[in-house]
XYZ file of C-alpha atoms in Angstrom:
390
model
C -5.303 -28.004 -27.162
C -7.752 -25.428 -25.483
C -6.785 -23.147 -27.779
C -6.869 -25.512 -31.072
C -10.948 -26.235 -30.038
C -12.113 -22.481 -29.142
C -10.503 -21.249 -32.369
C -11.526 -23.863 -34.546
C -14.714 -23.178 -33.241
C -15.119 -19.315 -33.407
C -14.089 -19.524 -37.210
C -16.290 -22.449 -37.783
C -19.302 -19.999 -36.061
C -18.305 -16.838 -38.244
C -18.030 -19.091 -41.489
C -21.220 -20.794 -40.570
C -23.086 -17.262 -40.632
C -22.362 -17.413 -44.665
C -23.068 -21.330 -45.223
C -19.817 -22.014 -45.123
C -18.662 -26.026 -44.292
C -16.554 -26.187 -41.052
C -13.893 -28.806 -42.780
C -12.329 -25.991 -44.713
C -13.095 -23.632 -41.681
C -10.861 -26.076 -39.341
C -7.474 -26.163 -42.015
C -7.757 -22.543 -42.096
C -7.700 -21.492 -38.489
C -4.906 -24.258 -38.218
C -2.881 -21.974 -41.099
C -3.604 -19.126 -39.190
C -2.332 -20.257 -36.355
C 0.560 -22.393 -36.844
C 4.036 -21.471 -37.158
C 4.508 -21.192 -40.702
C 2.070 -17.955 -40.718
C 3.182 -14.388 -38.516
C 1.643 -13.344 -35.888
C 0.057 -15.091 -33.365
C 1.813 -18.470 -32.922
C -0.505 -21.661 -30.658
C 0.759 -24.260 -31.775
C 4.669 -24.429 -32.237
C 5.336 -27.675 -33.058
C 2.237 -29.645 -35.119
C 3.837 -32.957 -33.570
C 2.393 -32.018 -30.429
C -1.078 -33.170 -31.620
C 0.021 -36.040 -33.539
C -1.836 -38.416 -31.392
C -5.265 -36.501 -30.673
C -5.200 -35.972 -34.660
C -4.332 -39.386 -35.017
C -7.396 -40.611 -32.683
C -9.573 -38.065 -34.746
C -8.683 -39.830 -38.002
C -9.204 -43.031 -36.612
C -12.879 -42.115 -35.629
C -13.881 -40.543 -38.699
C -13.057 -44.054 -40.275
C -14.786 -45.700 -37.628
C -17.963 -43.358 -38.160
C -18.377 -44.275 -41.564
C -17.870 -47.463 -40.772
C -21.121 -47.960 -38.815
C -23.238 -45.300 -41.075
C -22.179 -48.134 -44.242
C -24.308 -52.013 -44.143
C -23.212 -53.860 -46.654
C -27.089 -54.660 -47.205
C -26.654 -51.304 -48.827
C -25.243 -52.807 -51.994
C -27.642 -54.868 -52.501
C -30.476 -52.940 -51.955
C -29.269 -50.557 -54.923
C -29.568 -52.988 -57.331
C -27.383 -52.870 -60.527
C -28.395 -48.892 -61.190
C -26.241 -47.929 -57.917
C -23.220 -50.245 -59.086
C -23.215 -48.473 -62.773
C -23.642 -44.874 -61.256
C -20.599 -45.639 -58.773
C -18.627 -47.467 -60.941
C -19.076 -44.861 -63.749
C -18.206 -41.748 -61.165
C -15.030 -44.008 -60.082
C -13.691 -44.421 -63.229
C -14.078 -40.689 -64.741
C -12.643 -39.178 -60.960
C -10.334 -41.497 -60.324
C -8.874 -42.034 -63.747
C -8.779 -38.366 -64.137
C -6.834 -37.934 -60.790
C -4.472 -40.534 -62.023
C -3.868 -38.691 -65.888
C -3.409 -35.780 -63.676
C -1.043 -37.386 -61.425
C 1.421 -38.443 -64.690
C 0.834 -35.211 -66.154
C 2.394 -33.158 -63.627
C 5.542 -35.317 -63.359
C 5.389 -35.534 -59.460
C 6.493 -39.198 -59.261
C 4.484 -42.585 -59.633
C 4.048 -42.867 -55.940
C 2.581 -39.380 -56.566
C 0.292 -40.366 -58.956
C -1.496 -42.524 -57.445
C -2.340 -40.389 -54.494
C -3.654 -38.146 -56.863
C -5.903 -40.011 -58.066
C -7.872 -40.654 -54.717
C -7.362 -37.113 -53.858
C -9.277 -36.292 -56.873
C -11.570 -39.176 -57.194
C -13.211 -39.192 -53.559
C -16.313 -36.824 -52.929
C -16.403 -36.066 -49.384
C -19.528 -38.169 -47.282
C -19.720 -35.616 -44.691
C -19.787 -32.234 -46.862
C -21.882 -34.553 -49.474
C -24.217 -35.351 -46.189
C -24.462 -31.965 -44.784
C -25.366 -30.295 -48.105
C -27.918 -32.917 -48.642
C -29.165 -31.801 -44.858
C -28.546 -28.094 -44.954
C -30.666 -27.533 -48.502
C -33.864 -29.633 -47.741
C -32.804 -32.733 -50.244
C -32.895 -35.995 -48.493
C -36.250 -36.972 -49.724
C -35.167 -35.778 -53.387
C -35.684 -38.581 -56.054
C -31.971 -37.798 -56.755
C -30.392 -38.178 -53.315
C -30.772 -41.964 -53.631
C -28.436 -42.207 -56.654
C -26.175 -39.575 -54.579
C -25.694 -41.751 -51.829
C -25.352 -44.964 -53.817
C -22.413 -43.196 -55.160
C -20.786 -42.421 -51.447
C -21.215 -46.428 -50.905
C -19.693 -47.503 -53.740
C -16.412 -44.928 -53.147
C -16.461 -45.982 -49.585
C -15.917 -49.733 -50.486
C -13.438 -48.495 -53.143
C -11.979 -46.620 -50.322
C -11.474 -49.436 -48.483
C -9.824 -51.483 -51.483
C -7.559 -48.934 -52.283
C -5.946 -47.621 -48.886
C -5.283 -51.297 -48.460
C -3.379 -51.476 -52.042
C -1.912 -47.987 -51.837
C -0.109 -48.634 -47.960
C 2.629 -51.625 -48.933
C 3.674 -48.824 -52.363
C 3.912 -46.021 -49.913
C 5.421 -47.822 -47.808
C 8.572 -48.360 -49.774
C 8.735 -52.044 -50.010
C 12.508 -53.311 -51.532
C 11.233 -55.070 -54.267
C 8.323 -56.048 -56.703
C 8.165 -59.283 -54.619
C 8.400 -57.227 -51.156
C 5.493 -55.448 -52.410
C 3.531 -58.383 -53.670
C 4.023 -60.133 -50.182
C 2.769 -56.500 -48.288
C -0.173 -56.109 -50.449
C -1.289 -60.179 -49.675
C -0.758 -59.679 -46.243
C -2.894 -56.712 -45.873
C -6.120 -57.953 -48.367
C -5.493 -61.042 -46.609
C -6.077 -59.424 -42.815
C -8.918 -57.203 -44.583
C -10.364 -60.277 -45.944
C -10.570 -61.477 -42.367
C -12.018 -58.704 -41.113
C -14.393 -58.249 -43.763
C -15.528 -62.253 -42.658
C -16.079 -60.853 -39.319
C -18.098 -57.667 -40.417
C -20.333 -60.681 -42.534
C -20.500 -63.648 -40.109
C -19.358 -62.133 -36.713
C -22.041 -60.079 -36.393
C -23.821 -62.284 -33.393
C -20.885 -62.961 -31.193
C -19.257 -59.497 -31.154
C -22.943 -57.772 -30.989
C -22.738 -60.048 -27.531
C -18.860 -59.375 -26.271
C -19.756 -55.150 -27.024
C -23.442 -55.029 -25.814
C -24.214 -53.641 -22.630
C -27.240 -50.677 -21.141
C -24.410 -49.161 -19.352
C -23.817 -45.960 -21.898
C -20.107 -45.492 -20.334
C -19.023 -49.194 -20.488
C -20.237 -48.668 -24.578
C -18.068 -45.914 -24.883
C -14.961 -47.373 -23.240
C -15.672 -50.770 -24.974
C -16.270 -49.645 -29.169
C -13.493 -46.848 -28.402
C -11.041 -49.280 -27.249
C -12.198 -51.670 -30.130
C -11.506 -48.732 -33.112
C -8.227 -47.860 -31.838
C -6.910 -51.223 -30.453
C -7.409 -52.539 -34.454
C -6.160 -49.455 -35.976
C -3.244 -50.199 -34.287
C -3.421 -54.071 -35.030
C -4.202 -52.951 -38.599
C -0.897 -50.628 -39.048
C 1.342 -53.709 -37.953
C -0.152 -55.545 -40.738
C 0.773 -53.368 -43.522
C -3.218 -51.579 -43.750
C -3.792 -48.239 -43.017
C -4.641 -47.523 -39.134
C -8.111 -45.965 -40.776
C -8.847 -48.485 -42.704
C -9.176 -51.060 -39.398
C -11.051 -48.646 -37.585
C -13.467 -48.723 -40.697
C -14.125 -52.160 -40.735
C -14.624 -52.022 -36.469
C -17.583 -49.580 -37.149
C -19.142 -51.556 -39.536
C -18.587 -54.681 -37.904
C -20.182 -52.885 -34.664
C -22.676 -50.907 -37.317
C -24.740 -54.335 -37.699
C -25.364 -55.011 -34.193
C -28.007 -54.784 -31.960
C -25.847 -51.758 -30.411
C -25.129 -49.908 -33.837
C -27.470 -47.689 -33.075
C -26.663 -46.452 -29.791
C -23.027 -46.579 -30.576
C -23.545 -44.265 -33.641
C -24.907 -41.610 -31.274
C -22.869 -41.667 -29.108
C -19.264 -42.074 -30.710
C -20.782 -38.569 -32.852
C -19.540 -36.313 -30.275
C -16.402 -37.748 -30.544
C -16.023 -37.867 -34.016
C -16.757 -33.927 -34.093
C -14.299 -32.707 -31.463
C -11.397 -35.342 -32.910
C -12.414 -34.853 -36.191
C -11.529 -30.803 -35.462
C -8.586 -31.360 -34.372
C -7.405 -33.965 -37.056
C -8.185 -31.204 -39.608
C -6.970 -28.134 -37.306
C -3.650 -30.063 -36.910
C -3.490 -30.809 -40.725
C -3.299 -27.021 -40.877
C -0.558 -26.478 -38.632
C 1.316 -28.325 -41.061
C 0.611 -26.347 -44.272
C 2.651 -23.392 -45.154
C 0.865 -20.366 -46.709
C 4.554 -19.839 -49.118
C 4.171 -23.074 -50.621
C 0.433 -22.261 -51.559
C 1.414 -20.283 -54.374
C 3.971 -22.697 -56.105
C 1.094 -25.414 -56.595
C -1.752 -22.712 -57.478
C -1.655 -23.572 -61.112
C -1.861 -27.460 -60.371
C -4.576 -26.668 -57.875
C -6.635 -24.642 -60.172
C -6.632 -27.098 -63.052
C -7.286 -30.019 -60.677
C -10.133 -27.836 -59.902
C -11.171 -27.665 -63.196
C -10.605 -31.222 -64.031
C -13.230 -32.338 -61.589
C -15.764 -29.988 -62.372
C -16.027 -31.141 -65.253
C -15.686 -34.894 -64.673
C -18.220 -34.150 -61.722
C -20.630 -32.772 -64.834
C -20.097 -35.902 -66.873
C -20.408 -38.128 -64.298
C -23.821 -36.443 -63.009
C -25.194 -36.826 -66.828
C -24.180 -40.305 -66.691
C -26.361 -40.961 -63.306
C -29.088 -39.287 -64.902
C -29.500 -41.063 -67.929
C -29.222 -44.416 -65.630
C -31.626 -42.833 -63.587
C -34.081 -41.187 -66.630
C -33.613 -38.054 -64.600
C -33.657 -34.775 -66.338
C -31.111 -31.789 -66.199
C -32.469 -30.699 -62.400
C -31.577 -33.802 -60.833
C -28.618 -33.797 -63.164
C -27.372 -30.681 -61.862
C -28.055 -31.995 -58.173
C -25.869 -35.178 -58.425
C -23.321 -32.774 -60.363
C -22.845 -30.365 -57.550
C -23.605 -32.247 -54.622
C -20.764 -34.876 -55.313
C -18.172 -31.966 -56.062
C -16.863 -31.840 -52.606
C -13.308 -32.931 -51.430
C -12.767 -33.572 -47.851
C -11.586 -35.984 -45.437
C -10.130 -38.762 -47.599
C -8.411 -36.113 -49.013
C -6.293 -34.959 -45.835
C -5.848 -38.830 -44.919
C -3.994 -39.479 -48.323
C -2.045 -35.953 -47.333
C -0.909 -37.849 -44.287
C -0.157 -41.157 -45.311
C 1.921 -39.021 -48.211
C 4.201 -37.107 -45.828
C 4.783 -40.133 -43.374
C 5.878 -41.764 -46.512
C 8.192 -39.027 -47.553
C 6.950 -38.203 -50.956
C 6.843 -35.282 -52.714
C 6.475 -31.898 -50.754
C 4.214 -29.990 -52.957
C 1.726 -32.659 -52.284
C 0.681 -31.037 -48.815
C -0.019 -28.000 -50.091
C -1.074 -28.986 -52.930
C -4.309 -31.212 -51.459
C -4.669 -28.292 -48.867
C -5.313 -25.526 -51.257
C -7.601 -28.381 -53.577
C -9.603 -29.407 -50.253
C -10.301 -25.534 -49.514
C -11.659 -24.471 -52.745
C -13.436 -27.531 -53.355
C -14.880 -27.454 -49.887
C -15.792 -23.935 -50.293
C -16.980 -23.777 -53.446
C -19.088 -27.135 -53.798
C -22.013 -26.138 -51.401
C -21.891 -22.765 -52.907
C -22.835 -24.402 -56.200
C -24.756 -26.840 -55.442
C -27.445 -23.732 -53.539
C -27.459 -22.958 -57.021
C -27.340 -26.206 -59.148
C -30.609 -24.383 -60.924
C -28.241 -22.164 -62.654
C -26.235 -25.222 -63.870
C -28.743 -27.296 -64.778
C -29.718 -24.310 -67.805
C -26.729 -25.530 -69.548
C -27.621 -29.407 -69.467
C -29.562 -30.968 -72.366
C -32.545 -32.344 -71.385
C -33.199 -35.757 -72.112
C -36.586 -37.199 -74.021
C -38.620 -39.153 -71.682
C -36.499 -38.076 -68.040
C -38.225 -37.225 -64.897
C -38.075 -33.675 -63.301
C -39.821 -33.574 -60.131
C -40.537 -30.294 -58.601
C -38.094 -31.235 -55.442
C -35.423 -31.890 -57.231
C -35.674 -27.645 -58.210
C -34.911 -26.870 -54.468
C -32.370 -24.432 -53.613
């Protein structure tokens, strides 16, 4: 496990010296590593940090949990609902054409489509960070965007478990799915109305007794959440923003970050162990016109944001780019897909996807000034200076 930290590290340091994100950075020293790749073997068996990737899963859930208020919807007004719903519905029903079209399986399918209809919130974040553009007019619309997929998210783990879990029957299923909206439903309650009484039973000055407490809290429901048919993530989710709204939600965010880095590391370090470099090159034609499917739904979509916006092709370009990544969701669905025993080209296929798409979208969006030459502009949109930055 030593070993899994320092060299997820030292790549993540040698990467960083380019701009490189450390997501991508992680899966690769985990390829390099593992046992499917010569040399050098640390880990033999990926099983042996099933639970530590597990628990970093769980708190990458739980992170965005308490980073997402559900005042958020409503303080974006009807704009942020159309420039989500839009981006949803070209990704995701791309992903899903995609799915079908490569003959993969049903099941398959609709894996795809969250693998390709997700942007990754903590690439999307750390672009926004690492190229000066939080206080761009743009970055609102960006991040209105990441809300809207992360309640989608939340939706469709909770639909996608009882199918992947390979219920008997159309009935089977229909029970499976009712059972888990109806324990999400509950939870969701307790995010709404709860907020008082567990602010109370969690709050304390004592930073270690915080720790211990929300830490027990994620896991103890991700666990509670698996038995009822909903993905472990998926209760850990609704834990941090149940704990998000309380008069500890701040606190708790800074300190569970530590935590979510060094787990997180691991989660994607472990995913690595798992892929095999042969397979890579059997899904590199899927992989490459996945890529190319969601640059240019990413384009359409960021034109469509615009207009809702009256932004003009910089801004445009911004949304375009910034939004490209893949990440995180990404490697969950990979998961959930190989406990469920479906198709075996999906691993490496949403490994070699996550790496060029992780890769390549802060790349681009340094230089979303060269893309935004080829957008029309439109009469009467804004185009602040700030929005010109990088």
């Amino acid at each position: 496990m030593g070993g899994a930290f320092l060299a997820a590290a030292l790549l993540a340091r040698l990467g960083g010296r380019i701009g490189l994100p450390t997501i991508p950075l992680f899966i690769l020293a985990g390829i390099l590593l593992g046992p499917h790749t010569p040399g050098f073997v640390l880990v033999d068996d990926p099983h042996e940090l099933e639970m530590l990737s597990a628990l970093g899963l769980v708190l990458l859930l739980f992170y965005l949990g308490l980073e997402f208020h559900l005042d958020d919807l409503k303080a974006g007004g009807r704009r942020m609902a159309m420039a989500g719903g839009i981006y949803l519905l070209l990704n995701v029903g791309a992903g899903l054409g995609f799915g079908f079209a490569l003959g993969w399986g049903t099941s398959e399918a609709l894996v795809l489509a969250g693998v390709l209809g997700i942007s990754s919130s903590a690439i999307v974040t750390k672009v926004l960070v690492d190229l000066g553009r939080i206080g761009n007019p743009e970055t609102k619309p960006i991040l209105g965007i990441i809300v809207v997929e992360d309640v989608f998210l939340a939706l469709y783990l909770a639909a996608l478990q009882p199918i992947l879990s390979g219920a008997d029957s159309l009935s089977a299923a229909a029970v499976d799915a009712g059972k888990a909206f109806a324990f999400l439903l509950v939870l969701a309650l307790a995010a709404r109305f709860g907020t008082r009484v567990t602010g109370r039973l969690i709050g304390t000055k004592d930073d270690e007794l915080l720790v211990v407490s929300f830490l027990g809290a994620a896991v103890f429901m991700a666990g509670v959440s698996e038995w009822f048919g909903v993905a472990d993530a998926i209760g850990a989710f609704m834990v941090g923003l149940m704990l998000g709204s309380t008069t500890s939600g701040e606190r708790i965010l800074k300190l569970v970050h530590p935590l979510r880095d060094a787990f997180g590391a691991i989660f994607f370090f472990a995913f690595g162990l798992s892929i095999d470099p042969g397979d890579l090159p059997t899904v590199l034609w899927p992989v490459l016109a996945a890529v190319v499917v969601t640059l240019a739904m990413n384009v359409l979509a960021g034109l469509a944001a615009a207009r809702i916006y009256s932004f003009g092709p910089g801004p445009a370009a911004n949304i375009s780019t910034t939004l490209l990544a893949r990440g995180e969701f990404a490697l969950i669905l990979a998961t959930m897909a190989a406990a469920a025993g479906l198709d075996e080209r999906l691993s490496p296929f949403i490994a070699g996807y996550v790496l060029i798409l992780a890769v390549l979208a802060p790349l681009v969006a340094g230089r979303s000034h060269l893309v935004a030459r080829f957008f029309p502009a439109a009469r009467g949109a804004s185009e602040p200076d700030t929005a010109r930055i990088g």
